[in-house]
mmCIF file of C-alpha atoms in Angstrom:
data_model
loop_
_atom_site.group_PDB
_atom_site.id
_atom_site.type_symbol
_atom_site.label_atom_id
_atom_site.label_comp_id
_atom_site.label_asym_id
_atom_site.label_seq_id
_atom_site.Cartn_x
_atom_site.Cartn_y
_atom_site.Cartn_z
ATOM 1 C CA MET W 1 73.902 109.376 116.028
ATOM 2 C CA ARG W 2 76.069 111.834 114.112
ATOM 3 C CA ASP W 3 79.731 111.055 113.488
ATOM 4 C CA GLU W 4 80.961 113.141 116.426
ATOM 5 C CA THR W 5 78.756 111.106 118.757
ATOM 6 C CA LYS W 6 79.565 107.772 117.103
ATOM 7 C CA CYS W 7 83.279 108.385 117.619
ATOM 8 C CA LEU W 8 82.656 108.586 121.353
ATOM 9 C CA HIS W 9 79.869 106.075 121.940
ATOM 10 C CA GLU W 10 79.800 103.372 119.235
ATOM 11 C CA GLY W 11 81.449 100.003 119.807
ATOM 12 C CA TYR W 12 81.474 99.948 123.600
ATOM 13 C CA THR W 13 78.510 100.569 125.912
ATOM 14 C CA PRO W 14 79.309 100.009 129.594
ATOM 15 C CA ARG W 15 76.680 98.252 131.655
ATOM 16 C CA ASN W 16 75.918 98.901 135.290
ATOM 17 C CA GLY W 17 79.125 99.052 137.308
ATOM 18 C CA GLU W 18 81.435 98.476 134.311
ATOM 19 C CA PRO W 19 84.371 100.727 133.295
ATOM 20 C CA GLY W 20 83.358 103.953 131.576
ATOM 21 C CA VAL W 21 86.319 103.664 129.198
ATOM 22 C CA MET W 22 86.747 100.711 126.858
ATOM 23 C CA PRO W 23 88.900 98.172 128.746
ATOM 24 C CA ILE W 24 92.002 96.475 127.391
ATOM 25 C CA VAL W 25 91.439 92.716 127.266
ATOM 26 C CA GLN W 26 95.095 91.689 127.112
ATOM 27 C CA SER W 27 94.593 87.956 126.730
ATOM 28 C CA THR W 28 95.324 85.439 124.012
ATOM 29 C CA THR W 29 92.815 82.886 125.229
ATOM 30 C CA TYR W 30 89.256 82.517 126.520
ATOM 31 C CA ARG W 31 87.936 79.808 128.827
ATOM 32 C CA PHE W 32 84.779 77.769 128.399
ATOM 33 C CA ASP W 33 82.700 75.488 130.580
ATOM 34 C CA SER W 34 82.872 72.456 128.306
ATOM 35 C CA THR W 35 84.682 70.795 125.444
ATOM 36 C CA GLU W 36 81.435 70.869 123.484
ATOM 37 C CA GLN W 37 81.293 74.670 123.586
ATOM 38 C CA ILE W 38 84.769 74.974 122.086
ATOM 39 C CA GLY W 39 83.917 72.409 119.432
ATOM 40 C CA ASP W 40 80.822 74.367 118.462
ATOM 41 C CA LEU W 41 82.950 77.467 117.909
ATOM 42 C CA PHE W 42 84.993 75.585 115.337
ATOM 43 C CA ASN W 43 81.764 74.985 113.456
ATOM 44 C CA LEU W 44 80.508 78.558 113.724
ATOM 45 C CA PRO W 45 82.606 81.173 115.582
ATOM 46 C CA VAL W 46 80.000 83.268 117.387
ATOM 47 C CA ALA W 47 82.275 84.123 120.336
ATOM 48 C CA HIS W 48 85.956 84.887 120.936
ATOM 49 C CA MET W 49 88.094 81.798 121.187
ATOM 50 C CA TYR W 50 91.629 82.906 120.268
ATOM 51 C CA SER W 51 93.125 86.375 119.796
ATOM 52 C CA ARG W 52 94.810 85.545 116.518
ATOM 53 C CA PHE W 53 91.612 86.540 114.783
ATOM 54 C CA SER W 54 89.285 88.136 117.356
ATOM 55 C CA ASN W 55 89.561 89.986 120.655
ATOM 56 C CA PRO W 56 86.960 91.885 122.743
ATOM 57 C CA THR W 57 88.877 95.185 122.724
ATOM 58 C CA VAL W 58 89.570 95.028 119.007
ATOM 59 C CA GLU W 59 85.947 94.069 118.386
ATOM 60 C CA CYS W 60 84.753 97.303 120.002
ATOM 61 C CA VAL W 61 86.901 99.318 117.598
ATOM 62 C CA GLU W 62 85.725 97.230 114.652
ATOM 63 C CA LYS W 63 82.110 97.993 115.521
ATOM 64 C CA LYS W 64 82.856 101.710 115.841
ATOM 65 C CA ILE W 65 84.582 101.940 112.452
ATOM 66 C CA ALA W 66 81.840 99.907 110.764
ATOM 67 C CA ALA W 67 79.252 102.312 112.182
ATOM 68 C CA LEU W 68 81.228 105.345 110.981
ATOM 69 C CA GLU W 69 81.536 103.943 107.452
ATOM 70 C CA GLY W 70 77.930 102.773 107.274
ATOM 71 C CA GLY W 71 78.979 99.128 106.935
ATOM 72 C CA VAL W 72 77.616 95.970 108.510
ATOM 73 C CA ALA W 73 80.865 94.676 110.001
ATOM 74 C CA ALA W 74 84.604 95.282 110.074
ATOM 75 C CA MET W 75 87.836 93.401 110.724
ATOM 76 C CA CYS W 76 90.960 95.125 112.005
ATOM 77 C CA THR W 77 94.378 94.083 110.737
ATOM 78 C CA SER W 78 97.970 94.568 111.833
ATOM 79 C CA ALA W 79 98.666 97.167 109.097
ATOM 80 C CA GLY W 80 97.017 99.003 106.250
ATOM 81 C CA GLN W 81 98.963 96.847 103.808
ATOM 82 C CA ALA W 82 97.467 93.760 105.431
ATOM 83 C CA ALA W 83 93.993 95.231 104.991
ATOM 84 C CA SER W 84 94.581 95.887 101.287
ATOM 85 C CA MET W 85 96.087 92.447 100.754
ATOM 86 C CA LEU W 86 93.368 90.520 102.592
ATOM 87 C CA SER W 87 90.592 92.532 100.937
ATOM 88 C CA VAL W 88 91.788 91.239 97.563
ATOM 89 C CA LEU W 89 92.784 87.726 98.661
ATOM 90 C CA ASN W 90 89.290 87.252 100.045
ATOM 91 C CA LEU W 91 88.099 87.396 96.427
ATOM 92 C CA CYS W 92 91.045 86.382 94.240
ATOM 93 C CA SER W 93 92.896 83.103 93.888
ATOM 94 C CA GLU W 94 95.643 81.862 91.588
ATOM 95 C CA GLY W 95 94.602 82.486 87.990
ATOM 96 C CA ASP W 96 92.301 85.407 88.813
ATOM 97 C CA SER W 97 92.753 89.087 88.001
ATOM 98 C CA PHE W 98 91.563 92.366 89.445
ATOM 99 C CA VAL W 99 91.570 95.981 88.274
ATOM 100 C CA SER W 100 93.137 98.874 90.166
ATOM 101 C CA THR W 101 93.478 102.556 89.458
ATOM 102 C CA ALA W 102 97.113 103.495 88.854
ATOM 103 C CA ALA W 103 97.419 106.577 91.078
ATOM 104 C CA ILE W 104 97.610 104.815 94.442
ATOM 105 C CA TYR W 105 100.115 104.439 97.274
ATOM 106 C CA GLY W 106 103.480 103.070 96.128
ATOM 107 C CA GLY W 107 103.490 100.247 98.650
ATOM 108 C CA THR W 108 100.103 99.113 97.375
ATOM 109 C CA ILE W 109 101.338 99.212 93.784
ATOM 110 C CA ASN W 110 104.223 96.938 94.739
ATOM 111 C CA LEU W 111 101.879 94.637 96.679
ATOM 112 C CA PHE W 112 99.584 94.330 93.674
ATOM 113 C CA ALA W 113 102.130 94.260 90.846
ATOM 114 C CA VAL W 114 104.852 92.156 92.477
ATOM 115 C CA THR W 115 103.749 90.193 95.553
ATOM 116 C CA LEU W 116 100.270 89.181 94.366
ATOM 117 C CA LYS W 117 101.721 88.417 90.945
ATOM 118 C CA LYS W 118 103.921 85.808 92.639
ATOM 119 C CA LEU W 119 100.719 84.223 93.932
ATOM 120 C CA GLY W 120 99.365 84.001 90.393
ATOM 121 C CA ILE W 121 97.001 86.970 90.689
ATOM 122 C CA GLU W 122 97.148 89.606 87.957
ATOM 123 C CA CYS W 123 96.572 93.294 88.682
ATOM 124 C CA ILE W 124 95.452 95.395 85.714
ATOM 125 C CA PHE W 125 96.142 99.099 86.279
ATOM 126 C CA VAL W 126 93.893 101.718 84.710
ATOM 127 C CA ASP W 127 93.653 105.504 84.559
ATOM 128 C CA ALA W 128 90.893 106.489 86.986
ATOM 129 C CA ASP W 129 90.192 109.615 84.952
ATOM 130 C CA ALA W 130 89.510 107.663 81.764
ATOM 131 C CA PRO W 131 85.922 107.340 80.524
ATOM 132 C CA ALA W 132 83.931 104.451 81.965
ATOM 133 C CA GLU W 133 83.957 102.730 78.577
ATOM 134 C CA GLU W 134 87.770 102.681 78.496
ATOM 135 C CA ILE W 135 88.070 101.409 82.069
ATOM 136 C CA SER W 136 85.537 98.683 81.320
ATOM 137 C CA LYS W 137 87.817 97.283 78.590
ATOM 138 C CA ALA W 138 90.375 96.291 81.238
ATOM 139 C CA PHE W 139 88.021 93.739 82.804
ATOM 140 C CA LYS W 140 88.420 90.078 81.902
ATOM 141 C CA PRO W 141 86.236 87.019 82.507
ATOM 142 C CA ASN W 142 88.460 86.167 85.504
ATOM 143 C CA THR W 143 88.389 89.682 87.033
ATOM 144 C CA ARG W 144 87.131 89.507 90.605
ATOM 145 C CA CYS W 145 87.130 93.071 91.941
ATOM 146 C CA MET W 146 88.211 96.671 91.429
ATOM 147 C CA PHE W 147 90.376 98.791 93.768
ATOM 148 C CA THR W 148 90.848 102.555 94.141
ATOM 149 C CA GLU W 149 91.718 105.261 96.681
ATOM 150 C CA THR W 150 89.282 108.034 97.638
ATOM 151 C CA ILE W 151 92.156 110.550 97.701
ATOM 152 C CA ALA W 152 95.221 109.071 96.045
ATOM 153 C CA ASN W 153 98.519 109.038 97.936
ATOM 154 C CA PRO W 154 100.426 111.190 96.983
ATOM 155 C CA ALA W 155 98.898 112.339 93.665
ATOM 156 C CA LEU W 156 95.791 113.592 95.548
ATOM 157 C CA ALA W 157 93.555 112.541 92.685
ATOM 158 C CA VAL W 158 89.954 112.205 93.826
ATOM 159 C CA ALA W 159 88.198 109.049 92.657
ATOM 160 C CA ASP W 160 84.842 109.273 90.913
ATOM 161 C CA ILE W 161 83.439 106.548 93.155
ATOM 162 C CA GLU W 162 80.030 106.353 91.489
ATOM 163 C CA LYS W 163 81.601 105.925 88.049
ATOM 164 C CA LEU W 164 84.010 103.226 89.215
ATOM 165 C CA ALA W 165 81.295 101.410 91.172
ATOM 166 C CA SER W 166 79.063 101.422 88.105
ATOM 167 C CA VAL W 167 81.837 99.921 85.969
ATOM 168 C CA ALA W 168 82.669 97.241 88.548
ATOM 169 C CA HIS W 169 79.025 96.328 89.076
ATOM 170 C CA SER W 170 78.410 96.086 85.335
ATOM 171 C CA HIS W 171 80.926 93.218 85.391
ATOM 172 C CA GLY W 172 79.376 91.637 88.486
ATOM 173 C CA VAL W 173 82.281 92.395 90.831
ATOM 174 C CA PRO W 174 82.654 94.628 93.916
ATOM 175 C CA LEU W 175 84.485 97.938 94.276
ATOM 176 C CA ILE W 176 87.062 98.208 97.079
ATOM 177 C CA VAL W 177 87.939 101.752 98.167
ATOM 178 C CA ASP W 178 90.919 102.766 100.297
ATOM 179 C CA ASN W 179 89.472 105.647 102.323
ATOM 180 C CA THR W 180 92.576 106.384 104.412
ATOM 181 C CA PHE W 181 93.130 110.045 103.511
ATOM 182 C CA ALA W 182 89.465 111.023 103.633
ATOM 183 C CA THR W 183 88.365 108.953 106.646
ATOM 184 C CA PRO W 184 84.613 108.423 107.121
ATOM 185 C CA ILE W 185 84.432 111.972 108.505
ATOM 186 C CA LEU W 186 85.064 113.459 105.047
ATOM 187 C CA CYS W 187 83.704 110.685 102.816
ATOM 188 C CA LYS W 188 81.636 107.529 103.162
ATOM 189 C CA PRO W 189 82.360 105.529 99.975
ATOM 190 C CA ILE W 190 79.671 102.928 100.701
ATOM 191 C CA SER W 191 77.021 105.631 100.348
ATOM 192 C CA PHE W 192 78.315 106.279 96.815
ATOM 193 C CA GLY W 193 78.257 102.644 95.704
ATOM 194 C CA ALA W 194 81.478 101.141 97.076
ATOM 195 C CA ASP W 195 81.168 97.626 98.475
ATOM 196 C CA ILE W 196 84.279 97.254 100.627
ATOM 197 C CA VAL W 197 86.286 99.987 102.376
ATOM 198 C CA VAL W 198 89.836 99.655 103.694
ATOM 199 C CA HIS W 199 91.979 101.983 105.798
ATOM 200 C CA SER W 200 95.461 102.300 107.059
ATOM 201 C CA THR W 201 94.391 103.177 110.597
ATOM 202 C CA THR W 202 98.016 104.178 111.178
ATOM 203 C CA LYS W 203 97.162 107.492 109.540
ATOM 204 C CA TYR W 204 94.353 109.903 110.475
ATOM 205 C CA MET W 205 92.306 107.425 112.499
ATOM 206 C CA ASP W 206 95.186 106.970 114.937
ATOM 207 C CA GLY W 207 96.602 110.419 114.225
ATOM 208 C CA HIS W 208 99.328 110.304 116.875
ATOM 209 C CA ALA W 209 101.888 107.954 115.266
ATOM 210 C CA LEU W 210 101.382 105.416 118.058
ATOM 211 C CA GLN W 211 100.372 102.197 116.320
ATOM 212 C CA VAL W 212 100.432 100.564 112.906
ATOM 213 C CA GLY W 213 97.103 99.102 111.875
ATOM 214 C CA GLY W 214 94.471 98.621 109.215
ATOM 215 C CA VAL W 215 90.813 97.733 108.838
ATOM 216 C CA ILE W 216 88.431 96.236 106.283
ATOM 217 C CA VAL W 217 84.772 97.302 106.350
ATOM 218 C CA ASP W 218 82.050 95.222 104.705
ATOM 219 C CA GLY W 219 79.343 97.393 103.155
ATOM 220 C CA GLY W 220 76.910 94.482 103.217
ATOM 221 C CA LYS W 221 75.235 95.437 99.938
ATOM 222 C CA PHE W 222 76.983 93.337 97.286
ATOM 223 C CA ASP W 223 75.145 90.308 95.917
ATOM 224 C CA TRP W 224 77.535 87.423 96.486
ATOM 225 C CA LYS W 225 74.909 85.079 95.014
ATOM 226 C CA ASN W 226 75.253 86.538 91.496
ATOM 227 C CA GLY W 227 77.098 83.423 90.292
ATOM 228 C CA ASN W 228 80.602 84.911 90.198
ATOM 229 C CA PHE W 229 81.573 83.963 93.753
ATOM 230 C CA PRO W 230 80.818 80.282 94.440
ATOM 231 C CA GLU W 231 83.174 80.300 97.444
ATOM 232 C CA PHE W 232 80.552 82.395 99.239
ATOM 233 C CA THR W 233 77.620 80.166 98.326
ATOM 234 C CA ASN W 234 79.233 76.712 98.391
ATOM 235 C CA PRO W 235 80.313 74.862 101.558
ATOM 236 C CA ASP W 236 83.769 75.800 102.869
ATOM 237 C CA GLU W 237 85.416 72.455 103.582
ATOM 238 C CA SER W 238 88.185 74.192 105.554
ATOM 239 C CA TYR W 239 85.526 75.304 108.053
ATOM 240 C CA HIS W 240 83.303 72.244 108.357
ATOM 241 C CA GLY W 241 81.131 73.051 105.380
ATOM 242 C CA VAL W 242 79.886 76.496 106.430
ATOM 243 C CA VAL W 243 78.130 78.457 103.663
ATOM 244 C CA TYR W 244 78.916 82.112 104.253
ATOM 245 C CA THR W 245 75.885 83.635 102.584
ATOM 246 C CA GLU W 246 73.592 81.325 104.547
ATOM 247 C CA SER W 247 75.245 81.634 107.957
ATOM 248 C CA PHE W 248 76.219 85.311 107.865
ATOM 249 C CA GLY W 249 73.889 86.951 105.350
ATOM 250 C CA GLU W 250 74.893 90.504 104.464
ATOM 251 C CA ALA W 251 78.128 90.144 106.463
ATOM 252 C CA ALA W 252 79.293 87.145 104.415
ATOM 253 C CA TYR W 253 82.383 88.920 103.040
ATOM 254 C CA ILE W 254 83.894 89.914 106.372
ATOM 255 C CA ALA W 255 82.991 86.569 107.950
ATOM 256 C CA LYS W 256 84.864 84.734 105.195
ATOM 257 C CA ALA W 257 87.858 87.071 105.572
ATOM 258 C CA ARG W 258 88.037 86.365 109.290
ATOM 259 C CA MET W 259 87.319 82.630 109.220
ATOM 260 C CA GLN W 260 89.635 81.823 106.309
ATOM 261 C CA LEU W 261 92.343 84.453 105.954
ATOM 262 C CA MET W 262 92.764 85.838 109.456
ATOM 263 C CA ARG W 263 92.588 82.303 110.837
ATOM 264 C CA ASP W 264 95.449 81.209 108.570
ATOM 265 C CA ILE W 265 97.548 84.383 108.250
ATOM 266 C CA GLY W 266 96.980 85.882 111.686
ATOM 267 C CA ALA W 267 97.609 89.541 110.774
ATOM 268 C CA TYR W 268 95.523 90.725 113.720
ATOM 269 C CA PRO W 269 96.314 93.757 115.929
ATOM 270 C CA SER W 270 96.930 93.581 119.660
ATOM 271 C CA ALA W 271 94.400 94.780 122.216
ATOM 272 C CA MET W 272 96.732 97.616 123.225
ATOM 273 C CA SER W 273 96.981 98.789 119.612
ATOM 274 C CA ALA W 274 93.185 98.830 119.367
ATOM 275 C CA PHE W 275 92.950 100.776 122.626
ATOM 276 C CA LEU W 276 95.342 103.430 121.294
ATOM 277 C CA LEU W 277 93.486 103.537 117.981
ATOM 278 C CA ASN W 278 90.227 104.124 119.822
ATOM 279 C CA LEU W 279 91.703 107.166 121.565
ATOM 280 C CA GLY W 280 92.466 108.615 118.141
ATOM 281 C CA LEU W 281 89.010 107.828 116.825
ATOM 282 C CA GLU W 282 87.389 109.696 119.695
ATOM 283 C CA THR W 283 88.820 113.017 118.476
ATOM 284 C CA LEU W 284 88.808 112.274 114.735
ATOM 285 C CA PRO W 285 86.028 114.742 113.751
ATOM 286 C CA LEU W 286 87.718 117.622 115.564
ATOM 287 C CA ARG W 287 91.113 116.815 114.112
ATOM 288 C CA MET W 288 89.862 116.422 110.538
ATOM 289 C CA GLU W 289 88.277 119.877 110.699
ATOM 290 C CA ARG W 290 91.598 121.448 111.741
ATOM 291 C CA TYR W 291 93.650 119.395 109.259
ATOM 292 C CA CYS W 292 91.455 120.660 106.439
ATOM 293 C CA SER W 293 91.567 124.331 107.462
ATOM 294 C CA ASN W 294 95.334 124.300 108.057
ATOM 295 C CA ALA W 295 96.001 122.524 104.756
ATOM 296 C CA MET W 296 93.825 124.950 102.819
ATOM 297 C CA ALA W 297 95.803 127.904 104.171
ATOM 298 C CA VAL W 298 99.108 126.231 103.256
ATOM 299 C CA ALA W 299 97.839 125.256 99.791
ATOM 300 C CA GLU W 300 96.766 128.835 99.126
ATOM 301 C CA TYR W 301 100.214 130.101 100.137
ATOM 302 C CA LEU W 302 102.024 127.538 97.968
ATOM 303 C CA SER W 303 99.797 128.306 94.964
ATOM 304 C CA LYS W 304 101.056 131.912 95.086
ATOM 305 C CA CYS W 305 104.730 131.123 95.820
ATOM 306 C CA ASP W 306 107.017 131.879 92.845
ATOM 307 C CA LYS W 307 109.293 128.958 93.779
ATOM 308 C CA VAL W 308 106.519 126.399 93.353
ATOM 309 C CA ALA W 309 105.681 125.012 89.914
ATOM 310 C CA ALA W 310 102.400 123.295 90.783
ATOM 311 C CA VAL W 311 100.191 122.485 93.772
ATOM 312 C CA ARG W 312 97.908 119.480 94.126
ATOM 313 C CA TYR W 313 95.173 119.990 96.681
ATOM 314 C CA PRO W 314 91.536 119.225 95.815
ATOM 315 C CA GLY W 315 90.316 122.007 98.085
ATOM 316 C CA LEU W 316 91.705 124.653 95.729
ATOM 317 C CA GLU W 317 89.179 125.871 93.173
ATOM 318 C CA THR W 318 91.895 125.676 90.506
ATOM 319 C CA ASP W 319 92.640 122.021 91.249
ATOM 320 C CA LYS W 320 91.827 119.428 88.598
ATOM 321 C CA TYR W 321 89.804 117.410 91.088
ATOM 322 C CA HIS W 322 87.978 120.253 92.816
ATOM 323 C CA ALA W 323 84.606 119.336 91.299
ATOM 324 C CA LEU W 324 84.927 115.699 92.397
ATOM 325 C CA ALA W 325 86.054 116.843 95.840
ATOM 326 C CA ALA W 326 82.967 119.027 96.116
ATOM 327 C CA LYS W 327 80.807 116.027 95.211
ATOM 328 C CA TYR W 328 82.371 113.372 97.410
ATOM 329 C CA LEU W 329 84.251 115.136 100.222
ATOM 330 C CA LYS W 330 83.348 117.334 103.183
ATOM 331 C CA GLY W 331 86.929 118.608 103.180
ATOM 332 C CA ALA W 332 90.096 117.914 101.225
ATOM 333 C CA SER W 333 92.066 116.398 104.126
ATOM 334 C CA GLY W 334 95.448 117.566 105.375
ATOM 335 C CA VAL W 335 97.883 116.322 102.732
ATOM 336 C CA ILE W 336 99.273 118.558 99.978
ATOM 337 C CA SER W 337 101.540 117.539 97.112
ATOM 338 C CA PHE W 338 103.477 120.238 95.303
ATOM 339 C CA ASP W 339 106.224 120.443 92.704
ATOM 340 C CA ILE W 340 109.059 122.771 93.580
ATOM 341 C CA LYS W 341 111.039 124.455 90.826
ATOM 342 C CA GLY W 342 114.519 123.008 90.417
ATOM 343 C CA GLY W 343 113.597 119.340 90.772
ATOM 344 C CA LYS W 344 114.871 116.841 93.304
ATOM 345 C CA ASP W 345 117.917 118.804 94.540
ATOM 346 C CA THR W 346 115.827 121.868 95.359
ATOM 347 C CA ALA W 347 113.140 119.687 96.937
ATOM 348 C CA VAL W 348 115.728 118.118 99.234
ATOM 349 C CA ARG W 349 117.154 121.528 100.212
ATOM 350 C CA PHE W 350 113.682 122.827 101.011
ATOM 351 C CA MET W 351 112.777 119.780 103.116
ATOM 352 C CA ASP W 352 116.091 119.788 104.986
ATOM 353 C CA GLY W 353 115.621 123.494 105.676
ATOM 354 C CA LEU W 354 112.400 123.045 107.587
ATOM 355 C CA LYS W 355 112.653 123.529 111.351
ATOM 356 C CA LEU W 356 109.162 122.629 112.586
ATOM 357 C CA ALA W 357 108.103 120.018 110.033
ATOM 358 C CA SER W 358 109.787 116.621 110.270
ATOM 359 C CA ASN W 359 111.332 114.528 107.509
ATOM 360 C CA GLU W 360 109.772 111.130 108.139
ATOM 361 C CA VAL W 361 108.172 108.137 106.481
ATOM 362 C CA HIS W 362 104.720 108.968 107.707
ATOM 363 C CA VAL W 363 101.675 111.013 106.821
ATOM 364 C CA ALA W 364 98.438 112.165 108.465
ATOM 365 C CA ASP W 365 100.008 112.813 111.860
ATOM 366 C CA ILE W 366 99.083 115.540 114.353
ATOM 367 C CA ARG W 367 102.562 116.951 113.661
ATOM 368 C CA THR W 368 103.515 118.432 110.285
ATOM 369 C CA CYS W 369 105.811 116.172 108.258
ATOM 370 C CA VAL W 370 107.240 116.004 104.737
ATOM 371 C CA LEU W 371 108.410 113.274 102.385
ATOM 372 C CA HIS W 372 109.960 112.988 98.925
ATOM 373 C CA PRO W 373 107.815 110.238 97.315
ATOM 374 C CA ALA W 374 110.040 109.531 94.290
ATOM 375 C CA SER W 375 112.986 108.561 96.505
ATOM 376 C CA ALA W 376 111.017 107.111 99.433
ATOM 377 C CA THR W 377 107.524 105.557 99.408
ATOM 378 C CA HIS W 378 107.490 105.183 95.616
ATOM 379 C CA ARG W 379 111.206 104.459 95.151
ATOM 380 C CA GLN W 380 110.558 100.935 93.890
ATOM 381 C CA LEU W 381 108.394 102.131 90.980
ATOM 382 C CA THR W 382 109.642 102.350 87.401
ATOM 383 C CA ASP W 383 109.708 105.721 85.626
ATOM 384 C CA GLU W 384 106.520 104.736 83.805
ATOM 385 C CA GLN W 385 104.805 103.763 87.055
ATOM 386 C CA LEU W 386 105.854 107.040 88.671
ATOM 387 C CA VAL W 387 104.234 108.984 85.858
ATOM 388 C CA ALA W 388 101.074 106.868 86.114
ATOM 389 C CA ALA W 389 101.003 107.509 89.869
ATOM 390 C CA GLY W 390 101.272 111.263 89.240
ATOM 391 C CA ILE W 391 104.773 111.651 90.694
ATOM 392 C CA ASN W 392 107.785 113.579 89.430
ATOM 393 C CA PRO W 393 111.276 114.151 90.959
ATOM 394 C CA GLY W 394 110.356 117.590 92.278
ATOM 395 C CA MET W 395 107.203 116.499 94.097
ATOM 396 C CA ILE W 396 107.029 116.989 97.856
ATOM 397 C CA ARG W 397 104.292 115.440 99.986
ATOM 398 C CA LEU W 398 103.456 117.785 102.834
ATOM 399 C CA SER W 399 101.266 116.453 105.629
ATOM 400 C CA VAL W 400 99.952 119.463 107.498
ATOM 401 C CA GLY W 401 99.575 118.921 111.232
ATOM 402 C CA LEU W 402 97.654 120.577 114.040
ATOM 403 C CA GLU W 403 100.223 123.207 115.016
ATOM 404 C CA HIS W 404 99.109 126.840 114.870
ATOM 405 C CA ILE W 405 98.741 127.737 111.224
ATOM 406 C CA GLU W 406 101.033 130.768 111.497
ATOM 407 C CA ASP W 407 103.840 128.587 112.885
ATOM 408 C CA ILE W 408 103.415 126.147 109.995
ATOM 409 C CA LEU W 409 103.437 128.945 107.419
ATOM 410 C CA GLU W 410 106.467 130.640 109.008
ATOM 411 C CA ASP W 411 108.388 127.372 108.808
ATOM 412 C CA ILE W 412 107.541 126.905 105.130
ATOM 413 C CA ARG W 413 108.257 130.519 104.232
ATOM 414 C CA GLY W 414 111.562 130.438 106.066
ATOM 415 C CA SER W 415 112.799 127.381 104.164
ATOM 416 C CA MET W 416 111.594 128.846 100.866
ATOM 417 C CA ASP W 417 113.458 132.070 101.564
ATOM 418 C CA ARG W 418 116.693 130.145 102.199
ATOM 419 C CA LEU W 419 116.626 128.335 98.826
#
């Protein structure tokens, strides 16, 4: 099936007489015929037993997203931040390190540089645009994985996934890619060598600002038996000696994440959240097409506006990342970052002057919204980290929605004219 069909039919297939729409299984518990059956599930969880880490409704959505990304399995989480955190914690323990590109979402930078540091895990930030040889120097004997974003938030840098995957694999570790801004409709990182994909499903996948969520997708291609990951090949004493590579094969990574981390941390979404997410997924291909066309029109306008110093949008032929976008993306998504002349004060006046677009801490919605990253999502970063993330005081992140393009442009022009 093509993506448009997968979005409608993957994950849930009704049998004779069953509901045509994926049902909401709003239950925390599941009943069994015997004590022995429940005991067996604590040896090897092959069925739902408690909704802290699995649920039938959520499972349908997990299967759909895995199919869209070309992975073997997926695990939904309560937020995109939870997905990023668990994707790393599934590989790193106290005393380990991992490498991440620097131009990523501010909340993820803080998670990696502050919170995981408190757990004894070191994050080594690198310039994604540096030559492979330079990036390779950042890896240490205790480095366990590499992390990047397909389209960086909000710098809109496009990752050279094949280059980064090659570097990671040369050190025997997997590449994790945050594919939130691209979605599997515009890019499938696993097909370019990525091993694990994460999303904030709060963004384009949901698209309607209805639920906060995340997901981790296991590509199923990494060799966990290469000697660097004994926790996958040795018995897990916290789960009755299960060996993940033996019991789960190519889905060993996601099985370990669910059986260890989700079991203990419980950052699992509700059935209702999964139901709402599924509604967004069903129209994702249509929405991504419109996001891309609307954003291109806005980017072209901004690139010609005399009050704008610079525009970052990979769809523009003049953009630094246009060649990489042409290689990896089927569209440049709906987010534009631009620097307005006059710095922060002018940026604030422009944003406050918008009538249609909303000032909000969100992105990738069906409604156009704006944000000032330096004082909001990336406020906690140092000046050096802001520069590394590609952010300056005059940068505005504009998330173009699905309104009529002329209404969006009139709103932007009107605020520009009032500066």
